[in-house]
Short mmCIF file of C-alpha atoms and ligand atoms in Angstrom, two decimals:
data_model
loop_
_atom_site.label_atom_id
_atom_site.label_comp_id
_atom_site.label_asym_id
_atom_site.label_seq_id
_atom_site.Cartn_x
_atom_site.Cartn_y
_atom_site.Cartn_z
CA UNK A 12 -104.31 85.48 74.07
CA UNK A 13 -105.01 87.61 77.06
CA UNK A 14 -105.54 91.32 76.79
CA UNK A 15 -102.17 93.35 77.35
CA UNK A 16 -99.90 96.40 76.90
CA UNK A 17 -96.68 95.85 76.03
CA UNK A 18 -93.76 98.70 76.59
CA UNK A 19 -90.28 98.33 77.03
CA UNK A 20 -88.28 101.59 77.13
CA UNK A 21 -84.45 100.46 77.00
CA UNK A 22 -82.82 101.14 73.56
CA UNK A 23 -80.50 98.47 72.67
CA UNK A 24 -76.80 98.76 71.07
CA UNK A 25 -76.50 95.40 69.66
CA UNK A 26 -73.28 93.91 67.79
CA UNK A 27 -69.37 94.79 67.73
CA UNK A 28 -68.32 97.69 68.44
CA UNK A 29 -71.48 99.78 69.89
CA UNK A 30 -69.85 100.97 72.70
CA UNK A 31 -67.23 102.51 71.17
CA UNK A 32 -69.14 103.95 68.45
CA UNK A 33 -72.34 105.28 70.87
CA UNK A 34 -71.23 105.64 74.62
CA UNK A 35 -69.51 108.86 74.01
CA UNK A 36 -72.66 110.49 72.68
CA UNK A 37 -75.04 108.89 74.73
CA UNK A 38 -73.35 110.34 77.55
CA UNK A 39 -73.89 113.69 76.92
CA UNK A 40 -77.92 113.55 77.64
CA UNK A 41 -76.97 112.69 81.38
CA UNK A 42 -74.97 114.61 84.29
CA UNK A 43 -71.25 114.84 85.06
CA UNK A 44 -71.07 111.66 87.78
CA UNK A 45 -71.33 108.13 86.58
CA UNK A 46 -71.23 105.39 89.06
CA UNK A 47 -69.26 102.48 87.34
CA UNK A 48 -70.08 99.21 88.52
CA UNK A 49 -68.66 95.54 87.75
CA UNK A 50 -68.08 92.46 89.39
CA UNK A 51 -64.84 90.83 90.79
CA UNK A 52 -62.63 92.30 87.85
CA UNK A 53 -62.81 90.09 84.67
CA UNK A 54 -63.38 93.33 82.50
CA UNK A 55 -60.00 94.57 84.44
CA UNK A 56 -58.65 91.59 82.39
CA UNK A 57 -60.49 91.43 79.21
CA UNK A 58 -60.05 95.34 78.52
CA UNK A 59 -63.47 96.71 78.58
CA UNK A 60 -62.66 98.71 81.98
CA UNK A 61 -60.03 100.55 79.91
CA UNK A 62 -61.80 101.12 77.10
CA UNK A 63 -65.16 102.41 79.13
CA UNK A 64 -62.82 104.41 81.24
CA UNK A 65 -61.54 105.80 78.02
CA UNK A 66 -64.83 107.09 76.78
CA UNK A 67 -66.01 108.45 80.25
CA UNK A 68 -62.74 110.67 80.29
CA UNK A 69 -62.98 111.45 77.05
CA UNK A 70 -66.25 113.02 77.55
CA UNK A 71 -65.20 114.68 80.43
CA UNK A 72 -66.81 112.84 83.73
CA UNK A 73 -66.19 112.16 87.56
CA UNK A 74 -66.29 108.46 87.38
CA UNK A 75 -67.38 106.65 90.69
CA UNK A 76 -66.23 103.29 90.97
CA UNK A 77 -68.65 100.52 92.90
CA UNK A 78 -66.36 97.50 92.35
CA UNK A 79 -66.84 93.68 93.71
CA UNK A 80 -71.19 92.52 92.88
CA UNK A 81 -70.47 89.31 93.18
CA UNK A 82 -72.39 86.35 91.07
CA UNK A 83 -76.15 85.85 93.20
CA UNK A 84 -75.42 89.52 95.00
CA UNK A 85 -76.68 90.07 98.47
CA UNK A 86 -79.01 93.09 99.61
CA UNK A 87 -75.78 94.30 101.63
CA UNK A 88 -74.11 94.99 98.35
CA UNK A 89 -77.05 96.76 97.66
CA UNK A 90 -77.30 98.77 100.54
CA UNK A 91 -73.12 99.68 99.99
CA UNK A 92 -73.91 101.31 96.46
CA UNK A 93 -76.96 103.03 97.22
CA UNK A 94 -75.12 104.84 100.20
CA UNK A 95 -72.10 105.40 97.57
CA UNK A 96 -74.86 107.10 94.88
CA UNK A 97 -76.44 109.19 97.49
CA UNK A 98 -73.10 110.59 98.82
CA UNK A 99 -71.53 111.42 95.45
CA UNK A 100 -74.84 112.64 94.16
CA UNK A 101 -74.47 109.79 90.95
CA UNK A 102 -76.31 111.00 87.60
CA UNK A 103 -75.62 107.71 86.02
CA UNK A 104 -75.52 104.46 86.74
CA UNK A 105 -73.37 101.98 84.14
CA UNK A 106 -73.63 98.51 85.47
CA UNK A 107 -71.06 96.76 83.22
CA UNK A 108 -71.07 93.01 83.87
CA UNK A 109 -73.82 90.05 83.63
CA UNK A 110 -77.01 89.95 85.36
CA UNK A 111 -75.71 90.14 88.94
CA UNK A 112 -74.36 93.34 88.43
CA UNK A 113 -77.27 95.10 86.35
CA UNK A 114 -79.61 93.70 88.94
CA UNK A 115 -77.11 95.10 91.94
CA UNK A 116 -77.72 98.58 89.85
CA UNK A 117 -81.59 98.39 89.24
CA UNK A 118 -81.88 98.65 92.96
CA UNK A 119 -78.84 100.55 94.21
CA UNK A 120 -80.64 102.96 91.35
CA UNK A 121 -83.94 102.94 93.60
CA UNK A 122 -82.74 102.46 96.90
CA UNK A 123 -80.45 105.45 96.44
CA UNK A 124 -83.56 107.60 95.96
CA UNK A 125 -85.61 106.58 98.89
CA UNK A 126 -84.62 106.53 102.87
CA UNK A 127 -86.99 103.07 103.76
CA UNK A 128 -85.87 99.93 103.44
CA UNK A 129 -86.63 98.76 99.97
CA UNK A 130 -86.92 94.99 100.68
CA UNK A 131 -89.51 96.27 103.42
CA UNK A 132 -90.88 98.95 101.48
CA UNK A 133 -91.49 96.04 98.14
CA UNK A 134 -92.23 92.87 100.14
CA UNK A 135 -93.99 94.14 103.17
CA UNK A 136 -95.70 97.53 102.01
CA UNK A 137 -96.64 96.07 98.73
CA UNK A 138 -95.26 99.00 97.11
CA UNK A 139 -92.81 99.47 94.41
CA UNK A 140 -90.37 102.36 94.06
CA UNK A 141 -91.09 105.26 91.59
CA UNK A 142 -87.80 107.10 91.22
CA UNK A 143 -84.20 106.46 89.78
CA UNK A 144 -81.03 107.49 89.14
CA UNK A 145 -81.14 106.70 85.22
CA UNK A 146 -79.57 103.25 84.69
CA UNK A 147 -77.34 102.37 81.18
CA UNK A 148 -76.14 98.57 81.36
CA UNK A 149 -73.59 97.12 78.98
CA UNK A 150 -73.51 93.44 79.01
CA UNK A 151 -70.71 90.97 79.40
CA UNK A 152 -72.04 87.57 79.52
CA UNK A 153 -75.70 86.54 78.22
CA UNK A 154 -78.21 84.42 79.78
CA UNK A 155 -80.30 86.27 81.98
CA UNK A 156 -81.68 88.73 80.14
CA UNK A 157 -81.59 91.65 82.82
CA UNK A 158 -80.91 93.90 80.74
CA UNK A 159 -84.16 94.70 79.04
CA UNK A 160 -86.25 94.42 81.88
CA UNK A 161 -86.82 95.80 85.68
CA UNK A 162 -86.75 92.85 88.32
CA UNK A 163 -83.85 92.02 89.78
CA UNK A 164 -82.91 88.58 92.29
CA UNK A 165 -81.00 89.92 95.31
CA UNK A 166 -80.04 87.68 98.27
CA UNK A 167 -81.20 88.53 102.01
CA UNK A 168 -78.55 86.89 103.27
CA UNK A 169 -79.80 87.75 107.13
CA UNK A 170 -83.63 86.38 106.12
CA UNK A 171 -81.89 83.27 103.59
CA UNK A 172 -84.28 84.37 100.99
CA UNK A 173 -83.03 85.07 97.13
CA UNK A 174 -86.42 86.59 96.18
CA UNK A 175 -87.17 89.61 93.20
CA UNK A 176 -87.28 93.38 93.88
CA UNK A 177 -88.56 95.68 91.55
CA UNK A 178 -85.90 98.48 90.24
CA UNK A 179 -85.39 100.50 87.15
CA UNK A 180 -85.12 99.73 83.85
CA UNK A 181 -81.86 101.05 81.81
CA UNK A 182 -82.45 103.44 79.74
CA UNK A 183 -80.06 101.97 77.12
CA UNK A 184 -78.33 98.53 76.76
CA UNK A 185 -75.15 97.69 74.94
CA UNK A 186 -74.87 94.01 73.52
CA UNK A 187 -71.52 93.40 72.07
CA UNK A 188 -71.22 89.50 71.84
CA UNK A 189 -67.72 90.09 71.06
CA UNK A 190 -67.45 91.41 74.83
CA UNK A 191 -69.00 87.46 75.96
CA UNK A 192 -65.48 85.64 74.57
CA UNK A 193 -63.57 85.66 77.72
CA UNK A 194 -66.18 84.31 79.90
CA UNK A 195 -65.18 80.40 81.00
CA UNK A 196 -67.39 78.02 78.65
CA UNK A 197 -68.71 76.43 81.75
CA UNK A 198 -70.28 80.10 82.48
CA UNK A 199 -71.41 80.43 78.90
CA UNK A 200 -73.35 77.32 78.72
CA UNK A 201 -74.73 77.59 82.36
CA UNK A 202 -76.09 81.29 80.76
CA UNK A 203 -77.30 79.91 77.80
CA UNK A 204 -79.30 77.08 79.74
CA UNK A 205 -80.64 80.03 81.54
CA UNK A 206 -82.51 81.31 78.45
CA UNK A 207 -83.37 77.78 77.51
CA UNK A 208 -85.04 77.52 80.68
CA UNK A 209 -86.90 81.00 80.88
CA UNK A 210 -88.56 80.11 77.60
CA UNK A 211 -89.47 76.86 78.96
CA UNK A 212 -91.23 78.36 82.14
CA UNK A 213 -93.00 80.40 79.72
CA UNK A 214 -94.18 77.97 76.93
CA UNK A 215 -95.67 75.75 79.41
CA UNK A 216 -97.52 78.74 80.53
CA UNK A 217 -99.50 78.45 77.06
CA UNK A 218 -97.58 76.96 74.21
CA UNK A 219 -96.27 79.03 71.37
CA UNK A 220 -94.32 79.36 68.19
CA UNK A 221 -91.95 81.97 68.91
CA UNK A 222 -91.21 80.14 72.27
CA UNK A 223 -90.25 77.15 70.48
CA UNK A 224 -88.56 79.05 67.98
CA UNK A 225 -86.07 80.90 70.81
CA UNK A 226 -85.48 77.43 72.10
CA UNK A 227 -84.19 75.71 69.29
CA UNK A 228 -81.94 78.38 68.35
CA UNK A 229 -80.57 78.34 71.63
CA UNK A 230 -80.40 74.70 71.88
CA UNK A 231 -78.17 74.63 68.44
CA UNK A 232 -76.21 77.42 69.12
CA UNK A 233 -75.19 75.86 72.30
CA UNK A 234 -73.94 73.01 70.30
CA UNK A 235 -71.89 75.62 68.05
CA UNK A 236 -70.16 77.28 70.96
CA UNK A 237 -69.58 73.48 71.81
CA UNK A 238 -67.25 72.52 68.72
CA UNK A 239 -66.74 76.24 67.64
CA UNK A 240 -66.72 78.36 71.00
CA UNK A 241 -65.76 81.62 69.19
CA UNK A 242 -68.21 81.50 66.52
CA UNK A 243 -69.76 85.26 66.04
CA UNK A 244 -73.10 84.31 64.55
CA UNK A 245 -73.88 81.56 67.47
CA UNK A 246 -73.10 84.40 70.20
CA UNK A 247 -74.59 86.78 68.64
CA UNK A 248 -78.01 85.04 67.85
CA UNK A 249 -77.48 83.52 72.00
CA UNK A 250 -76.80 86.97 73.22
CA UNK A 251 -80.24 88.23 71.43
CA UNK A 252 -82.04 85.30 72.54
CA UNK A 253 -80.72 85.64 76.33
CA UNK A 254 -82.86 89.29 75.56
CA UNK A 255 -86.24 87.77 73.94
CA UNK A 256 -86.77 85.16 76.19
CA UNK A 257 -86.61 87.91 79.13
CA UNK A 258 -87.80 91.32 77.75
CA UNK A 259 -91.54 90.84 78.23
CA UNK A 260 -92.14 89.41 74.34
CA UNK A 261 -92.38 85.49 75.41
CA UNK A 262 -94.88 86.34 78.19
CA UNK A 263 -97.00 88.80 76.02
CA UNK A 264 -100.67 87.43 76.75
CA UNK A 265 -100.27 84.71 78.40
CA UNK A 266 -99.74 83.24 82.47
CA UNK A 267 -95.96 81.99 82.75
CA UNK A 268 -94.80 79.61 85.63
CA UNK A 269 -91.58 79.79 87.08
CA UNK A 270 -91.36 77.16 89.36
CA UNK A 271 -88.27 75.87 88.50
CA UNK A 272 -86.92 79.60 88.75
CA UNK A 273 -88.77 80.06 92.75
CA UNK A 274 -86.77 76.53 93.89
CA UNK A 275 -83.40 77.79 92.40
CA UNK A 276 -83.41 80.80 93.80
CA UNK A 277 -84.01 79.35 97.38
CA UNK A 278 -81.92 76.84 96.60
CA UNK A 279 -79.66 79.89 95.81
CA UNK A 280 -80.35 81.00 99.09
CA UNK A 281 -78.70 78.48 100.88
CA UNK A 282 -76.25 77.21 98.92
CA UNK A 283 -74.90 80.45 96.65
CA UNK A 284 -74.90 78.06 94.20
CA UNK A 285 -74.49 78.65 89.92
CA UNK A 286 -78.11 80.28 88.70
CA UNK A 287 -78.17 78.37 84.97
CA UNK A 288 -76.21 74.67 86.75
CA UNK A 289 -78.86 74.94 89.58
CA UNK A 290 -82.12 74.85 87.03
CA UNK A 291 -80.06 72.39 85.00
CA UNK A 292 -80.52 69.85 88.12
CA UNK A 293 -84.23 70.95 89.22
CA UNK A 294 -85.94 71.17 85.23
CA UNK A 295 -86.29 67.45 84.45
CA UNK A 296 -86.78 66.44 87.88
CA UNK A 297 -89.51 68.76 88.20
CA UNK A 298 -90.96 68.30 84.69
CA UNK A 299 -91.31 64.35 85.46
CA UNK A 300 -93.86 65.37 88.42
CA UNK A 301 -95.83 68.41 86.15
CA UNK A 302 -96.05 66.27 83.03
CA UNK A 303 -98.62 64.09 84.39
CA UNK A 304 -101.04 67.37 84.83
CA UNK A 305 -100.88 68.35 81.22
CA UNK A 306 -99.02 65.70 78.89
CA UNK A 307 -100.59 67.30 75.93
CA UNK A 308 -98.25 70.54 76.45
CA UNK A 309 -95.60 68.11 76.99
CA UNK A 310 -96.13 65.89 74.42
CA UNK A 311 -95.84 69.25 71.72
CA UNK A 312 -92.80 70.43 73.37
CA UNK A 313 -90.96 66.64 72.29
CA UNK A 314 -92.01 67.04 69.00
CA UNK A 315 -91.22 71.04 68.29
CA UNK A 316 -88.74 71.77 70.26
CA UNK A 317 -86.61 68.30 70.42
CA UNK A 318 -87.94 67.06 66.99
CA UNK A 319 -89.26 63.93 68.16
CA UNK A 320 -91.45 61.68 65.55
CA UNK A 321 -94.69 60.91 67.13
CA UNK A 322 -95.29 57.99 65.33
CA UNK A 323 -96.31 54.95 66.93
CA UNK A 324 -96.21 57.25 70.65
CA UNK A 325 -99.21 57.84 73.15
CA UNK A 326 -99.29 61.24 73.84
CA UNK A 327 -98.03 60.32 77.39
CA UNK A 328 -95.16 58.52 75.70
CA UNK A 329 -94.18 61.28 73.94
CA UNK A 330 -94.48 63.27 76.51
CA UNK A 331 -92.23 61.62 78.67
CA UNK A 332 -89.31 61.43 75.22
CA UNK A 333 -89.52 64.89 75.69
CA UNK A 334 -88.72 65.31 79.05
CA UNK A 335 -86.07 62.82 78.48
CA UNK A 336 -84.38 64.84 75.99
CA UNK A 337 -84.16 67.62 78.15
CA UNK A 338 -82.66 65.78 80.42
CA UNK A 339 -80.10 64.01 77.72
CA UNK A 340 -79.02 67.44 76.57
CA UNK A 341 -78.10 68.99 80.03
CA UNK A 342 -75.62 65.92 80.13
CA UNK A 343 -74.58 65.95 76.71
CA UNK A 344 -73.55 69.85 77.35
CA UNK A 345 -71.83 68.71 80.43
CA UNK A 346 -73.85 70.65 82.95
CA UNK A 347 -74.83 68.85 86.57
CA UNK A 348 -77.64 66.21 86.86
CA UNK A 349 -77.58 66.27 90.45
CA UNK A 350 -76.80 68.42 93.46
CA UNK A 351 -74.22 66.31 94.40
CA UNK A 352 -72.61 67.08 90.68
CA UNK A 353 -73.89 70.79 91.52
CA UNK A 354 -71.76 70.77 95.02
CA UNK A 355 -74.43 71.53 97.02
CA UNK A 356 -73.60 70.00 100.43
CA UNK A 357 -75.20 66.80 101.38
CA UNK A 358 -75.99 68.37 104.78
CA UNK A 359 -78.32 71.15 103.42
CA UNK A 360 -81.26 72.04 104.88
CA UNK A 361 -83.64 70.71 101.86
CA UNK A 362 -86.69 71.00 104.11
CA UNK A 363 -86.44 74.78 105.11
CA UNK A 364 -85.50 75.26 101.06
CA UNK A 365 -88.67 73.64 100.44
CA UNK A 366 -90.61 75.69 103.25
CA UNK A 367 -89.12 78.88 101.78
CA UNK A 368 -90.06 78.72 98.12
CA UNK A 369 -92.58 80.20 96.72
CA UNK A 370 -94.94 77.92 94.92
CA UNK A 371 -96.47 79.26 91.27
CA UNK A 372 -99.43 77.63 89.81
CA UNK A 373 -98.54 78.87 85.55
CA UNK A 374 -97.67 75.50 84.58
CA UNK A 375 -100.05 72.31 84.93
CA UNK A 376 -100.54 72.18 88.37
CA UNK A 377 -99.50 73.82 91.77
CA UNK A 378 -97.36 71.84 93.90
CA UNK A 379 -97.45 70.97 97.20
CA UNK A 380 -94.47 71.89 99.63
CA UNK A 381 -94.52 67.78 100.01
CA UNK A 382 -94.01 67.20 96.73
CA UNK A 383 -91.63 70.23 96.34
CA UNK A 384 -89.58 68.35 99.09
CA UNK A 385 -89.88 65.25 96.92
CA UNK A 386 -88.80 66.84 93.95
CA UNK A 387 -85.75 68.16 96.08
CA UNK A 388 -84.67 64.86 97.24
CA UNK A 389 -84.69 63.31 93.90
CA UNK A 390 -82.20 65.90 92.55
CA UNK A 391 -79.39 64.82 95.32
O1 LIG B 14 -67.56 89.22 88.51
P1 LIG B 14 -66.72 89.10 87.30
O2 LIG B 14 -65.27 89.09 87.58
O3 LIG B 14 -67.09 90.07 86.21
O4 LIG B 14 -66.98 87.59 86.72
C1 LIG B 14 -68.26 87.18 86.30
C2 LIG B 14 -68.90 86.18 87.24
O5 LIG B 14 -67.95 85.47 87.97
C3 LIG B 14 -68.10 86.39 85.03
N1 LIG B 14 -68.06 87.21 83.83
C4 LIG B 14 -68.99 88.09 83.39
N2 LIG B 14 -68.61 88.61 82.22
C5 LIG B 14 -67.39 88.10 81.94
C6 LIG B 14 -67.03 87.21 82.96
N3 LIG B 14 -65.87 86.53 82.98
C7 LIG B 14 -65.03 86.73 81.94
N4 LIG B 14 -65.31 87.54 80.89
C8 LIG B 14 -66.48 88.24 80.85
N5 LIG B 14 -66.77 89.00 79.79
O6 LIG B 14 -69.24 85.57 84.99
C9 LIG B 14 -69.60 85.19 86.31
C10 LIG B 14 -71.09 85.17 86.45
O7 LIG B 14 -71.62 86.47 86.34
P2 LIG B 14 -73.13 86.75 86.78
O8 LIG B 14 -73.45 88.16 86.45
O9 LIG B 14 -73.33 86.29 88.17
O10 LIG B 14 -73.91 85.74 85.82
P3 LIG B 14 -75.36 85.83 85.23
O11 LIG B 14 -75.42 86.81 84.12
O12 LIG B 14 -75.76 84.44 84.95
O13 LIG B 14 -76.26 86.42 86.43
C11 LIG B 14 -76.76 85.59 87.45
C12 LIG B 14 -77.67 86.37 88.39
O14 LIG B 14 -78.80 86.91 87.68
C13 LIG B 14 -80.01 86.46 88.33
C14 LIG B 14 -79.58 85.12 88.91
O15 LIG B 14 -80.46 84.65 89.89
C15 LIG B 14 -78.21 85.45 89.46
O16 LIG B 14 -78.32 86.12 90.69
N6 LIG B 14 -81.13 86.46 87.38
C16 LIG B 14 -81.64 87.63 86.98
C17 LIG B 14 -82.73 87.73 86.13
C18 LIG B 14 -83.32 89.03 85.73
N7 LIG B 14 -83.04 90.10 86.40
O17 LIG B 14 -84.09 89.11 84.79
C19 LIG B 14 -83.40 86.54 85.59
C20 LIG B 14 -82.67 85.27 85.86
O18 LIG B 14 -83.60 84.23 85.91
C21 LIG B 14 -81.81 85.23 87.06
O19 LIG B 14 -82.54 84.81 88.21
ZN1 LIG B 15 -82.93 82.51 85.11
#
């Protein structure tokens, strides 16, 4: 393993009932004015708004709404609920919704604290911000495991680039898997393919056991939530593993990839389209061109992570069943296998998507934008 340190400062509330039974007191070690934020309204419908709204006027604070992040949120929205933080002089941030939201609030919690241009001040000044308004997130769908770390995916919608900026950590996270049953399956299992995939683009990194060990759990517990879609223990062990496979423990000591991630987001970019269906389409294409590089790390992901016998196999061979069985899974969970299943429009520029992405060398081998373009194609 490589040498590292390892910190990560946001206290987690995990399991039924948390919020109700810690919010209140948690409160009291921040100022009187909370910014509230949420997306388009399903916690208006699934009565967590009431029941945070409850606790906030129970313990006596101005509550400042910032309503509407939508899914992929732009640097605009951004820019809206910083200026809404800095005018109502916000001691608290509580981003309550899925990663879109608490990665809206990571930077809103930065932005709000500095006059430049954050996107100029991270991506052209190479520097990253210093000061926050304190951040608490309580999560309402799994899968991208925001919540326990500080990057966050906003969309330049003037520039057409879906690229990370840095923002704060939460202090605290709530998980209450209870709080993930009114979420549309198709969202659940896109989320849960999420965390599939950001253990993938860490194992092939440098291969591991507790990798493998995040993925099968959340390859079974899909396939719970498939036949038994309110099952406690599956969401609750899916909500955790949404967490592990993104709070820094996966990628302790070792060089992750992301590839998969960097086309998805510019495919993101110009398309707005689903986070989790979007690496659903690109994984297996992309794996079929990487596994050539380093079949070996393949060839060990088919037999521990899909339980493929190896008997009678060349390495390549097995190699390849694994891939495969990636691929067989993201149909048998009834997620896209192209971008035409995706919805991505057949006129899209795949060219400038392929010229915009950045290109990480983790995995086996570093692409070329040619066969990034490829690799694009393939998935129509
Ligand atoms: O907006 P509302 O009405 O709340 O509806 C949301 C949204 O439409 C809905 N939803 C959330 N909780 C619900 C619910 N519907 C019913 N009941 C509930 N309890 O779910 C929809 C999707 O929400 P969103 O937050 O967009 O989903 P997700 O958590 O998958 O976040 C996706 C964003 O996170 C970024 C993605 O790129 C994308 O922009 N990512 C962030 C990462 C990070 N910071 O670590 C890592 C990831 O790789 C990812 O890139
Ligand atoms: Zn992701």
């Amino acid at each position: 393993m490589n040498n590292f340190l390892f910190e990560n400062k946001t206290k987690v509330y995990f399991g039924k009932g948390g919020v109700k039974e810690y919010l209140g007191c948690l409160l009291e070690h921040y100022g009187d004015t909370v910014m509230l934020a949420y997306g388009g309204g399903s916690i208006k419908h699934n009565g967590v708004y009431d029941e945070i709204v409850g606790i906030l006027n129970a313990e006596g604070k101005r509550i400042v709404e910032f309503p509407g992040i939508m899914p992929n949120p732009t640097y605009a929205k951004v820019q809206e609920g910083a200026k809404l933080a800095r005018e109502n002089h916000v001691d608290l941030i509580l981003a309550v919704g899925g990663g879109s939201v608490s990665d809206c609030c990571k930077v809103v919690s930065a932005q709000a604290k500095v006059d430049e241009d954050l996107w100029e001040l991270e991506n052209t000044k190479r520097t990253r911000p210093t000061a926050f308004i304190p951040l608490g997130t309580i999560v309402t769908v799994f899968g991208t495991g925001s919540e326990m770390n500080n990057g966050a995916v906003i969309t330049h919608e003037e520039k057409k680039i879906k690229g990370a900026l840095w923002g704060a950590q939460a202090d605290f996270a709530f998980l209450d898997p209870t709080y993930t049953l009114s979420v549309p399956m198709k969202q659940v299992i896109s989320g849960a393919f999420d965390t599939l995939s950001h253990a993938m683009e860490t194992y092939f990194g440098k291969p591991d056991e507790n990798n493998e060990a995040v993925m099968r759990s959340v390859i079974r517990n899909i396939r719970v939530l498939l036949t038994d879609k309110d099952n406690y223990e599956a969401r609750s062990e899916l909500t955790w593993a949404s967490a592990m496979a993104e709070n820094g423990i996966l990628k302790i000591g070792k060089v992750t990839d992301f590839q998969c991630h960097m086309i998805e987001h510019q495919l993101g970019a110009y398309t707005n389209c689903n986070h989790g269906a979007g690496l659903a389409v690109i994984h297996p294409v992309l794996y079929r061109h990487l596994l050539p590089a380093n079949t070996a790390r393949f060839a060990r992901f088919a037999q521990n992570v899909w339980g493929i016998d190896p008997a009678g196999k060349s390495e390549l061979k097995l190699a390849q069943a694994g891939v495969e069985a990636l691929a067989a899974f993201i149909k048998e969970i009834g997620m896209p296998t192209t971008f035409a299943e995706l919805g991505v429009p057949a006129d899209t520029d795949l060219k400038a998507v392929a010229d915009s992405t950045v290109l990480t060398g983790g995995c086996c081998k570093k692409l070329s934008r040619e066969e990034l373009l490829d690799i694009l194609n393939e998935c129509k």
